[in-house]
mmCIF file of C-alpha atoms and ligand atoms in Angstrom:
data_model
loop_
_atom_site.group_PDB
_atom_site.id
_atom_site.type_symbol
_atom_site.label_atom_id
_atom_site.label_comp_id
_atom_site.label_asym_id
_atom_site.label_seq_id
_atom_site.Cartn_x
_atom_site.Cartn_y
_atom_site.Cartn_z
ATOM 1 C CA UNK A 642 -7.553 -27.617 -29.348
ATOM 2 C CA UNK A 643 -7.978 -25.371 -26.060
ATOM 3 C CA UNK A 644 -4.735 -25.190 -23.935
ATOM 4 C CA UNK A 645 -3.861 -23.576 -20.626
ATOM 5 C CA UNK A 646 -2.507 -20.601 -21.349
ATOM 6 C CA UNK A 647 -2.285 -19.295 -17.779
ATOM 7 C CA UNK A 648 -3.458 -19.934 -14.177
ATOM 8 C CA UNK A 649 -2.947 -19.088 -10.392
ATOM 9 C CA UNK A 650 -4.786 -20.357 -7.171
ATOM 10 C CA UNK A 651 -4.922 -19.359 -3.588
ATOM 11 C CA UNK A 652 -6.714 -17.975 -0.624
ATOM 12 C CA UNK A 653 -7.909 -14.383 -0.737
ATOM 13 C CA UNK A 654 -8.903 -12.334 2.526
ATOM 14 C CA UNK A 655 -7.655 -14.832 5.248
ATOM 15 C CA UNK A 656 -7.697 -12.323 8.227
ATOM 16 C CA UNK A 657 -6.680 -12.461 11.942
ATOM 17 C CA UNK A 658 -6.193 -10.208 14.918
ATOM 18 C CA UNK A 659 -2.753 -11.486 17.161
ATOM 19 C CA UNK A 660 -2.160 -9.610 20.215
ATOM 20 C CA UNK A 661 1.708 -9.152 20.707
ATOM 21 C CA UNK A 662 2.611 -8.553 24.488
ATOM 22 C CA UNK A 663 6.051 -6.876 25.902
ATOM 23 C CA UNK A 664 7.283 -9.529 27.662
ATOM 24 C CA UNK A 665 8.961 -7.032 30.277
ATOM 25 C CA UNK A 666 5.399 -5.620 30.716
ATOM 26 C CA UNK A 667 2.469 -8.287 29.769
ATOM 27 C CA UNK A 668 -0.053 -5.832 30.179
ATOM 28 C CA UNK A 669 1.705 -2.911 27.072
ATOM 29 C CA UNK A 670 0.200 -4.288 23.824
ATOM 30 C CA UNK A 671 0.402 -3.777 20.067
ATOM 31 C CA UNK A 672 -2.196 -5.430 17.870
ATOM 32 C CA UNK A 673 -1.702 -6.645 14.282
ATOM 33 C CA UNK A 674 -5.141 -7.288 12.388
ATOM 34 C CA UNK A 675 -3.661 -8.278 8.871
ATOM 35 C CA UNK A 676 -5.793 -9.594 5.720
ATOM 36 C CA UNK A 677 -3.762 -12.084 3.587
ATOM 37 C CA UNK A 678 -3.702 -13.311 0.119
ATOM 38 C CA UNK A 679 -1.786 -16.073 -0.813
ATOM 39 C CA UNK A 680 -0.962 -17.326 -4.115
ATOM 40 C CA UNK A 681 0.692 -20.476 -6.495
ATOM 41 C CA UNK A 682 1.708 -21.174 -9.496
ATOM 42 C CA UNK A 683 3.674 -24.245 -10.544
ATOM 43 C CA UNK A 684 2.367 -27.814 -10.857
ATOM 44 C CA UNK A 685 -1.102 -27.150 -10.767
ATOM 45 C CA UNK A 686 -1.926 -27.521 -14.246
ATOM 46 C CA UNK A 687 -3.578 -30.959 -14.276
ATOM 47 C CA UNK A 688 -5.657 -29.587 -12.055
ATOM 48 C CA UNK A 689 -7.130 -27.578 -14.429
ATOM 49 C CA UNK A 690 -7.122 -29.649 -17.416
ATOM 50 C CA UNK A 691 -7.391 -33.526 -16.383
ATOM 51 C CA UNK A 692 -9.650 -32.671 -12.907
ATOM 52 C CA UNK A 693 -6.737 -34.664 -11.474
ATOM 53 C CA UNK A 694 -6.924 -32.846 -7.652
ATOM 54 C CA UNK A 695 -3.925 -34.582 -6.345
ATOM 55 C CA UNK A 696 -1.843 -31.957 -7.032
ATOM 56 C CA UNK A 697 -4.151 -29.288 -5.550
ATOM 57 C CA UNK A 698 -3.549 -28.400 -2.097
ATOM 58 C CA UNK A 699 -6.435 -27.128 -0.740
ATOM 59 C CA UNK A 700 -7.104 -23.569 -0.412
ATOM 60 C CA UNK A 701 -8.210 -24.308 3.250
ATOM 61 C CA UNK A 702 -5.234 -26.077 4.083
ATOM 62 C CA UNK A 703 -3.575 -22.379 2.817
ATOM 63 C CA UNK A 704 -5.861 -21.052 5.147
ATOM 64 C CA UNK A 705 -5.120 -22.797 8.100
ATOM 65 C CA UNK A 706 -1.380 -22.745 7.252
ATOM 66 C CA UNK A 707 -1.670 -18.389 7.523
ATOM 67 C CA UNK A 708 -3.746 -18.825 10.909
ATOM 68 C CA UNK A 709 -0.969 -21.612 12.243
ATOM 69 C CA UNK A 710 2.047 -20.023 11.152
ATOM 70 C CA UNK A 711 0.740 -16.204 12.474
ATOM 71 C CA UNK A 712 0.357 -17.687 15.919
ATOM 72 C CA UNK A 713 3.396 -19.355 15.897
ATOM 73 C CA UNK A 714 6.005 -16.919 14.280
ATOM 74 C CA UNK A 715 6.427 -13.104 14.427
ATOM 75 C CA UNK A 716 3.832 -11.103 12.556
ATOM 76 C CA UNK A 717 5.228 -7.656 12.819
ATOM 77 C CA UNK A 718 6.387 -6.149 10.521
ATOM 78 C CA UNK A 719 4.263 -7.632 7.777
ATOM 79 C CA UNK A 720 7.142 -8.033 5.353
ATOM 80 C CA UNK A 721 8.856 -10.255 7.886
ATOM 81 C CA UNK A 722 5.550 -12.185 8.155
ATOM 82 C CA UNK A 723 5.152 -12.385 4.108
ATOM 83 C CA UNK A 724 9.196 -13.544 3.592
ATOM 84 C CA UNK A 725 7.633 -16.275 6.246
ATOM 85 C CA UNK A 726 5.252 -17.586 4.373
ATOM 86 C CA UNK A 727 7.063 -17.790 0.953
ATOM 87 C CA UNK A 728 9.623 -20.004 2.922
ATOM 88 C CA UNK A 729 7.274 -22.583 4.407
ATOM 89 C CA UNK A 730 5.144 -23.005 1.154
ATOM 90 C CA UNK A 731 8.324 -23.331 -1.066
ATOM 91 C CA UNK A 732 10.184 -25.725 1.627
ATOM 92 C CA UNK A 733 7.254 -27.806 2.080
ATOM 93 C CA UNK A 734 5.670 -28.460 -1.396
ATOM 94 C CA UNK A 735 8.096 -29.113 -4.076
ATOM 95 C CA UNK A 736 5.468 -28.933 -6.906
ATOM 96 C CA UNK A 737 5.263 -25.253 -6.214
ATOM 97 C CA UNK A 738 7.161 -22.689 -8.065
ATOM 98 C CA UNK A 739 5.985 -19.401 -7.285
ATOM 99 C CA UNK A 740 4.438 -17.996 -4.179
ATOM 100 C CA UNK A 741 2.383 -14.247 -4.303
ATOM 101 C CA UNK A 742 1.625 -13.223 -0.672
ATOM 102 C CA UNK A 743 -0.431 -9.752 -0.330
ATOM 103 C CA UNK A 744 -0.617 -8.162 3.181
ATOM 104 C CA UNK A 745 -2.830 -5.651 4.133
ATOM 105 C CA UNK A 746 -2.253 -4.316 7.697
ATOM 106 C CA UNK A 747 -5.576 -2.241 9.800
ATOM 107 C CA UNK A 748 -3.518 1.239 11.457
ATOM 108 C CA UNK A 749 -4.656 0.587 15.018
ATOM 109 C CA UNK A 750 -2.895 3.671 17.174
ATOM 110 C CA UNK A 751 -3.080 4.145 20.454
ATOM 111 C CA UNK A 752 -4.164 7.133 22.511
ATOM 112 C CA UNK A 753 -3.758 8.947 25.884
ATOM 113 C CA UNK A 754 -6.395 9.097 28.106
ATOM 114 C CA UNK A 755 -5.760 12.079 31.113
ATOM 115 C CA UNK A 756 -2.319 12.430 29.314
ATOM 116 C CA UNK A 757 -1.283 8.628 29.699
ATOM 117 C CA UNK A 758 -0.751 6.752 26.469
ATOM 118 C CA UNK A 759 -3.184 3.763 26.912
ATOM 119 C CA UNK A 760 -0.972 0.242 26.855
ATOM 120 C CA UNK A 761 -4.225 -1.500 25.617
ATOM 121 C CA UNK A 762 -6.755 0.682 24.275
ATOM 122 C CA UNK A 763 -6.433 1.288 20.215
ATOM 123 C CA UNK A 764 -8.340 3.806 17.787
ATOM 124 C CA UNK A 765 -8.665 3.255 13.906
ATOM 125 C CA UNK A 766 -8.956 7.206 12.633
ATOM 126 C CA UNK A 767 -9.534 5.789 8.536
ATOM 127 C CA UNK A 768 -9.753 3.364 6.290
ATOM 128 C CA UNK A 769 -5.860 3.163 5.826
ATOM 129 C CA UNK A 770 -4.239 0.154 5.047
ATOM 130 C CA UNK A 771 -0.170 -0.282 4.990
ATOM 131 C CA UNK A 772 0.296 -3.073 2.482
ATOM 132 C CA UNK A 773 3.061 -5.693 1.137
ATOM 133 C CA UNK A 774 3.365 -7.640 -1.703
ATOM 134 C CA UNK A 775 6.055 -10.646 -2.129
ATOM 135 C CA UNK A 776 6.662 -12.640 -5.627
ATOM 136 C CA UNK A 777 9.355 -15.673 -4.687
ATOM 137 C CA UNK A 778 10.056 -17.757 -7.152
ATOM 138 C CA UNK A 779 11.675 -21.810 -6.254
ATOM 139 C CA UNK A 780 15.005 -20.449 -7.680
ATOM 140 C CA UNK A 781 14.991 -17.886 -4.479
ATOM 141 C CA UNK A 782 14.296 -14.438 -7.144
ATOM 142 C CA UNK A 783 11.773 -12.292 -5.233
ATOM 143 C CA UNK A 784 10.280 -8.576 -5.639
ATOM 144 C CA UNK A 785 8.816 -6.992 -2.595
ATOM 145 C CA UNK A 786 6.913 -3.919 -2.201
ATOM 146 C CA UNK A 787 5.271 -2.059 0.688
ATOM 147 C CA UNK A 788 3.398 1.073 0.807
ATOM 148 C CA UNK A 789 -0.043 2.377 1.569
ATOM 149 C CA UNK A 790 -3.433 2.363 0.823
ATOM 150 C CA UNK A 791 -6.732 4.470 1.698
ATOM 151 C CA UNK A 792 -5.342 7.115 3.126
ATOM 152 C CA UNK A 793 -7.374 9.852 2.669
ATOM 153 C CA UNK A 794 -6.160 13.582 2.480
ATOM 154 C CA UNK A 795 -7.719 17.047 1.549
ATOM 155 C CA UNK A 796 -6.059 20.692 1.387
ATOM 156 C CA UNK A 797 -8.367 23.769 1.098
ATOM 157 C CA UNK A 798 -5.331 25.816 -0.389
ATOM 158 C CA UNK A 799 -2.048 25.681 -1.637
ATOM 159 C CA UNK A 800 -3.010 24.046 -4.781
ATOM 160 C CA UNK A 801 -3.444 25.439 -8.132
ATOM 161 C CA UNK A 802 -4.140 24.150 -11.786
ATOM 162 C CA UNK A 803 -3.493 26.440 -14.795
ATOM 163 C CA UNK A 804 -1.650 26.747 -17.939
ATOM 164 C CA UNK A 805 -2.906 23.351 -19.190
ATOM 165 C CA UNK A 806 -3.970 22.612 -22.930
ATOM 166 C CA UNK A 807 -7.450 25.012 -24.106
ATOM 167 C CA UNK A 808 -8.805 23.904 -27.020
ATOM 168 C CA UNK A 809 -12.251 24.231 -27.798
ATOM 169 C CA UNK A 810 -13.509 21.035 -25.881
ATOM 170 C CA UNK A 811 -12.057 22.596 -22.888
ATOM 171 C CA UNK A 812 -14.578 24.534 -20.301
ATOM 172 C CA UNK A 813 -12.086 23.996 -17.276
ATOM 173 C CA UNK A 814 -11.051 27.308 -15.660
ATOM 174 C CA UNK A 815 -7.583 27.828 -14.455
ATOM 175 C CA UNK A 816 -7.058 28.349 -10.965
ATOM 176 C CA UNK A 817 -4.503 29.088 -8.438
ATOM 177 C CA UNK A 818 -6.737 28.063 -5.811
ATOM 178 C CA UNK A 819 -8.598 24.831 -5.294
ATOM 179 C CA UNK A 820 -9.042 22.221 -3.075
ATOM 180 C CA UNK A 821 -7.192 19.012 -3.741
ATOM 181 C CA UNK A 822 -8.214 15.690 -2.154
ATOM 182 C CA UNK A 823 -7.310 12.439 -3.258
ATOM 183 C CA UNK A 824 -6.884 8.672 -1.747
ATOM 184 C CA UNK A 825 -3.421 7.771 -1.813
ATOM 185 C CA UNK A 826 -2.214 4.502 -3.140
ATOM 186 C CA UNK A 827 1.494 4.317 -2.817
ATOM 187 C CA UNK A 828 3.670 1.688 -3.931
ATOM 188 C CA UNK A 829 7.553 1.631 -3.034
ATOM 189 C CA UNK A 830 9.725 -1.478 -4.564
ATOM 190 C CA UNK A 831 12.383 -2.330 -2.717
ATOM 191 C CA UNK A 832 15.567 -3.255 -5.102
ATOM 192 C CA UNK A 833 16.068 -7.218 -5.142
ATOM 193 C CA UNK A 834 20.058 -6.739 -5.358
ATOM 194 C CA UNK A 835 20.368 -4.969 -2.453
ATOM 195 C CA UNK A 836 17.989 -6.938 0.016
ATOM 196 C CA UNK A 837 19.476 -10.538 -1.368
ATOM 197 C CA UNK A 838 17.348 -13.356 -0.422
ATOM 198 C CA UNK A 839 14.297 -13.804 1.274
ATOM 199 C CA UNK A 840 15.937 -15.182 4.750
ATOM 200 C CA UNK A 841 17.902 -11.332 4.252
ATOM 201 C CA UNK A 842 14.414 -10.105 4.639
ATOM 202 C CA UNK A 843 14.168 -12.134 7.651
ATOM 203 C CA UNK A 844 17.306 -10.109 9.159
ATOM 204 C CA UNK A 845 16.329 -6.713 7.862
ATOM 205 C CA UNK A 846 12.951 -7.027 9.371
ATOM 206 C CA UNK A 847 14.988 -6.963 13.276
ATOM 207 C CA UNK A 848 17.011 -4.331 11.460
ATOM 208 C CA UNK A 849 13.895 -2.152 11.359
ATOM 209 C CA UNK A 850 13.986 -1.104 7.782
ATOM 210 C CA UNK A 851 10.650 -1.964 6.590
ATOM 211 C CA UNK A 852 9.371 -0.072 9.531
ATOM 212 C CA UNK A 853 11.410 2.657 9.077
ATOM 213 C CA UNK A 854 11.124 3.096 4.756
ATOM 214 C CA UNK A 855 7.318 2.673 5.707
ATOM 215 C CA UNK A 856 7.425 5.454 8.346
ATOM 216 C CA UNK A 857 9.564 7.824 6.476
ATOM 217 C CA UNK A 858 7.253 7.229 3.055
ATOM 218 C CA UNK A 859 4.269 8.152 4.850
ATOM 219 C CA UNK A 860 5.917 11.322 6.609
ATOM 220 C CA UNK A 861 7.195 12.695 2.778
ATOM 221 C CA UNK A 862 3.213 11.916 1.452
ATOM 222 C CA UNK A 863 1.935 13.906 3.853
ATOM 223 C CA UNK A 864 4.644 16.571 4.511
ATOM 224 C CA UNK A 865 5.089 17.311 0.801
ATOM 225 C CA UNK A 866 0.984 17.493 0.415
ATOM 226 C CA UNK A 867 0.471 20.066 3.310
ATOM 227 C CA UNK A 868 3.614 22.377 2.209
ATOM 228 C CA UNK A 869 3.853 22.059 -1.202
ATOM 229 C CA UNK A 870 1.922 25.262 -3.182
ATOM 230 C CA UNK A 871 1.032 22.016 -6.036
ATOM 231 C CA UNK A 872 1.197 23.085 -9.604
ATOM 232 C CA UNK A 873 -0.733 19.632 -10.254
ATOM 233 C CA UNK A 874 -1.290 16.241 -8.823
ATOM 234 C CA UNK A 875 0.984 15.469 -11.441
ATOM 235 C CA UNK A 876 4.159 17.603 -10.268
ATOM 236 C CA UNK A 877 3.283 17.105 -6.340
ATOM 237 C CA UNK A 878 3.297 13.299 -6.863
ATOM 238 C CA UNK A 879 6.490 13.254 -8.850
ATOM 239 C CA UNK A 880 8.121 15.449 -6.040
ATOM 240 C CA UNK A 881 6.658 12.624 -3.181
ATOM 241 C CA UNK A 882 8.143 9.896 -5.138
ATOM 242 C CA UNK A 883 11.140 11.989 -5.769
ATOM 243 C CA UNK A 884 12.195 12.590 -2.039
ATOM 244 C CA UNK A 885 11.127 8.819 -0.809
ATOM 245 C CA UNK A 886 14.079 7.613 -3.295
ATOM 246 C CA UNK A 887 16.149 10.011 -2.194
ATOM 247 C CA UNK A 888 15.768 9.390 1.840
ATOM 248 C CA UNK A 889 14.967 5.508 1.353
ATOM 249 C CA UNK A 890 18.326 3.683 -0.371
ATOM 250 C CA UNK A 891 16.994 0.599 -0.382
ATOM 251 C CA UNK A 892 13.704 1.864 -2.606
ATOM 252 C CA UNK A 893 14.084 0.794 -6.218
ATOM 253 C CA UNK A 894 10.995 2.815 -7.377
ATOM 254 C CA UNK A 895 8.148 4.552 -5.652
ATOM 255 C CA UNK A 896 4.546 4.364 -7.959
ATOM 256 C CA UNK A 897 1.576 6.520 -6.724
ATOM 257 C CA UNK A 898 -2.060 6.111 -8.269
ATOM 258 C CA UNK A 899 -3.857 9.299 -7.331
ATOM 259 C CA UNK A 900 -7.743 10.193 -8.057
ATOM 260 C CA UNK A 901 -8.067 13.706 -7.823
ATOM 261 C CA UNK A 902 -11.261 13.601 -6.333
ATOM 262 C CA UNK A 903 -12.805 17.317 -7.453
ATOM 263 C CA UNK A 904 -14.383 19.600 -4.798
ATOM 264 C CA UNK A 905 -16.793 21.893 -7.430
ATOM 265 C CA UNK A 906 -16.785 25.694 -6.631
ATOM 266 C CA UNK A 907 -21.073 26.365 -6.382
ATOM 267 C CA UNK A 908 -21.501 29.344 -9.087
ATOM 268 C CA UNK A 909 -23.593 31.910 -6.509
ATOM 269 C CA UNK A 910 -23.585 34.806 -8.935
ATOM 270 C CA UNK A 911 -27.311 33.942 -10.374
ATOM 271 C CA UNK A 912 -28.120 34.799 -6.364
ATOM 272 C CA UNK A 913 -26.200 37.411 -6.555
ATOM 273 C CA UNK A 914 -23.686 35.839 -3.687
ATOM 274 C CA UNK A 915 -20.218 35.800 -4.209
ATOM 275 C CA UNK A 916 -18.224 32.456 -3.407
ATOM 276 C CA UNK A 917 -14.766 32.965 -2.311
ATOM 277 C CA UNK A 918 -13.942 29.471 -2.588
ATOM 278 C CA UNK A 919 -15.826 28.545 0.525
ATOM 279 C CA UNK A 920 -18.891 26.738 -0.910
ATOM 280 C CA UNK A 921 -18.319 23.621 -3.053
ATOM 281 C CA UNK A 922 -19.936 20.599 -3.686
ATOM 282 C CA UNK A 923 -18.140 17.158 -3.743
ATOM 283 C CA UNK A 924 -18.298 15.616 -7.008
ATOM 284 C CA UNK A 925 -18.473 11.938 -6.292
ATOM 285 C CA UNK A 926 -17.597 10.918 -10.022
ATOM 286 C CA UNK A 927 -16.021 11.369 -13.046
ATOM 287 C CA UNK A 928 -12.849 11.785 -11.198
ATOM 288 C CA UNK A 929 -9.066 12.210 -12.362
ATOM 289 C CA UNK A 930 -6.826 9.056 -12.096
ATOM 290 C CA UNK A 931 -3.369 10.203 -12.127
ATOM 291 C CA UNK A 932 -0.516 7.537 -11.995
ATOM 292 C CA UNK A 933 3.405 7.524 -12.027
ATOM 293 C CA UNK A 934 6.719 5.425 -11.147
ATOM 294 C CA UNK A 935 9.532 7.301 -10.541
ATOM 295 C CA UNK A 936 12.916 5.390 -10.356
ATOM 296 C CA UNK A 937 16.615 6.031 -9.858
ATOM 297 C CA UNK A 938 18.327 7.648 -13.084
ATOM 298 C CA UNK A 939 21.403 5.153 -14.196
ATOM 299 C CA UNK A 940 24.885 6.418 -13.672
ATOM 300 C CA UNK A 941 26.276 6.744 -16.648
ATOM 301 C CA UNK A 942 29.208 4.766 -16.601
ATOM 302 C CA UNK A 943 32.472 7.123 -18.256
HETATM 303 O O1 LIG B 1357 -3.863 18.307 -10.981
HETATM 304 C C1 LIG B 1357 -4.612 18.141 -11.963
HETATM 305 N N1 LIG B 1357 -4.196 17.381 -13.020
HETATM 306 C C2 LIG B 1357 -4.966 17.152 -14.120
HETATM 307 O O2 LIG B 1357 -4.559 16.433 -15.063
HETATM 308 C C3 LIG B 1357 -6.241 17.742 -14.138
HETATM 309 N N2 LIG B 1357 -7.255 17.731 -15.046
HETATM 310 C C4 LIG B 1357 -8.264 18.488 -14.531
HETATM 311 O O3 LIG B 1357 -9.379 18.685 -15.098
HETATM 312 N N3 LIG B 1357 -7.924 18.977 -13.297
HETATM 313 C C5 LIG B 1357 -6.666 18.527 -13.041
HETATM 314 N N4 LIG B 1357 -5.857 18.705 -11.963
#
């Protein structure tokens, strides 16, 4: 006899644009384009096994529900916006008992034009996406993340690679300079205990911390991968991780997923040209996939 072993339903890429205007200034705007995935589990399963729909509510209705609810509550920051959610899908259909929302939020910036910081003009410099996930659960348990994704970075020194295994499948040669370049994906949970409940990410949200733990996570990435002389991606990523749990209390762990996407040095010698790491050819695949958590060491209790 088949059984359901498993199952989850929900809307996937439900995206909007919402213009936010300072009220002491209509004309000074900040835009939030978000893309939003939305999740159940919990009474559904007759749905899958006895076609019986009643149960089902309709991933449009989910839809609408994000478009509704984003016009009519605060959107920024996205974590606020996700807490939001969970609340009005758990309060309003008892059959569900677990809500996943996924955020994804576009980095629209502004810029100065003749030295004057435009109040309605925005630029989008890369495919970077700052992200948040919520799991809530009827019994009010909940992880949330944040982080980012897609943001793209490349140093033409200050990185090195040697002293790894040789053995003879290895035709790698060291080097204490290279260029590194990789896509960052970084994950930073926030620890359940210390937040509380999902209406205390409600009230953290005015507090600014999401803001500010996404802010400072960003600033380590990319101060630690433009100063750091990196041993490896593996080191440099552990030392990222490392300092956003030491700056951000309220981080539980910090993951990164890495590919170290390899910039090929062109061998010139059989034209008789030297290369002094200046010519090298982007290898668009195989590439490394490099991938840690780093969390907070217990304190040993004497
Ligand atoms: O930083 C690196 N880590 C590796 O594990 C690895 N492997 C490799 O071929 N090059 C690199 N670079």
């Amino acid at each position: 006899m088949a059984y359901l072993q498993d199952s989850t339903y929900g809307k996937n890429n439900v995206k909007f644009l919402k213009v936010k205007r300072d009220p002491a200034n209509p004309q000074i705007h900040q835009v939030m384009e978000a893309t939003v995935r939305v999740l159940f589990t919990g009474g559904f399963d007759v749905s899958f096994t006895k076609a019986d729909n009643s149960v089902i509510i309709p991933t449009d209705t989910i839809k609408n529900t994000i478009l509704v609810e984003a016009k009519q509550t605060e959107v920024f920051p996205i974590e606020r916006f996700a807490a939001h959610l969970v609340k009005h899908f758990i309060g309003k259909y008892g059959w569900i008992e677990t809500v996943t929302v996924h955020i994804e939020q576009v980095k629209w910036s502004k810029y100065e034009v003749n030295g004057q910081l435009q109040p309605h003009s925005f630029v989008k410099n890369g495919d970077e996406v700052r992200v948040c996930d919520l799991f809530a659960k009827r019994d009010g348990s909940f992880l949330l993340s944040g982080g980012v994704k897609g943001l793209t970075v490349l140093k033409s020194s200050g990185s090195m690679f040697h002293g790894y295994n040789v053995c003879d499948y290895t035709t790698l040669k060291p080097a204490w300079e290279r260029i590194l370049s990789t896509d960052v994906d970084l994950k930073y949970k926030y620890d359940s205990s210390k937040i509380g409940s999902i209406d205390q990410i409600l009230k953290l949200a005015d507090t600014g911390l999401f803001d500010k733990t996404f802010e400072s996570s960003l600033k380590i990435t990319l101060d630690r991968f433009a100063l750091e002389n990196s041993a490896s991606v593996q080191a440099t990523m552990f030392n990222m991780a490392s300092d956003i749990l030491e700056t951000n209390s309220y981080v539980y762990n910090a993951s990164y997923t890495l590919p170290n996407k390899h910039y090929i040095l062109f061998d010139l010698s059989w034209k008789g040209l030297k290369n002094e790491n200046e010519l090298f050819y982007p290898s668009p695949h195989p590439n490394g996939l490099i991938k840690c958590t780093v969390g907070r060491e217990p304190v040993a209790k004497l």
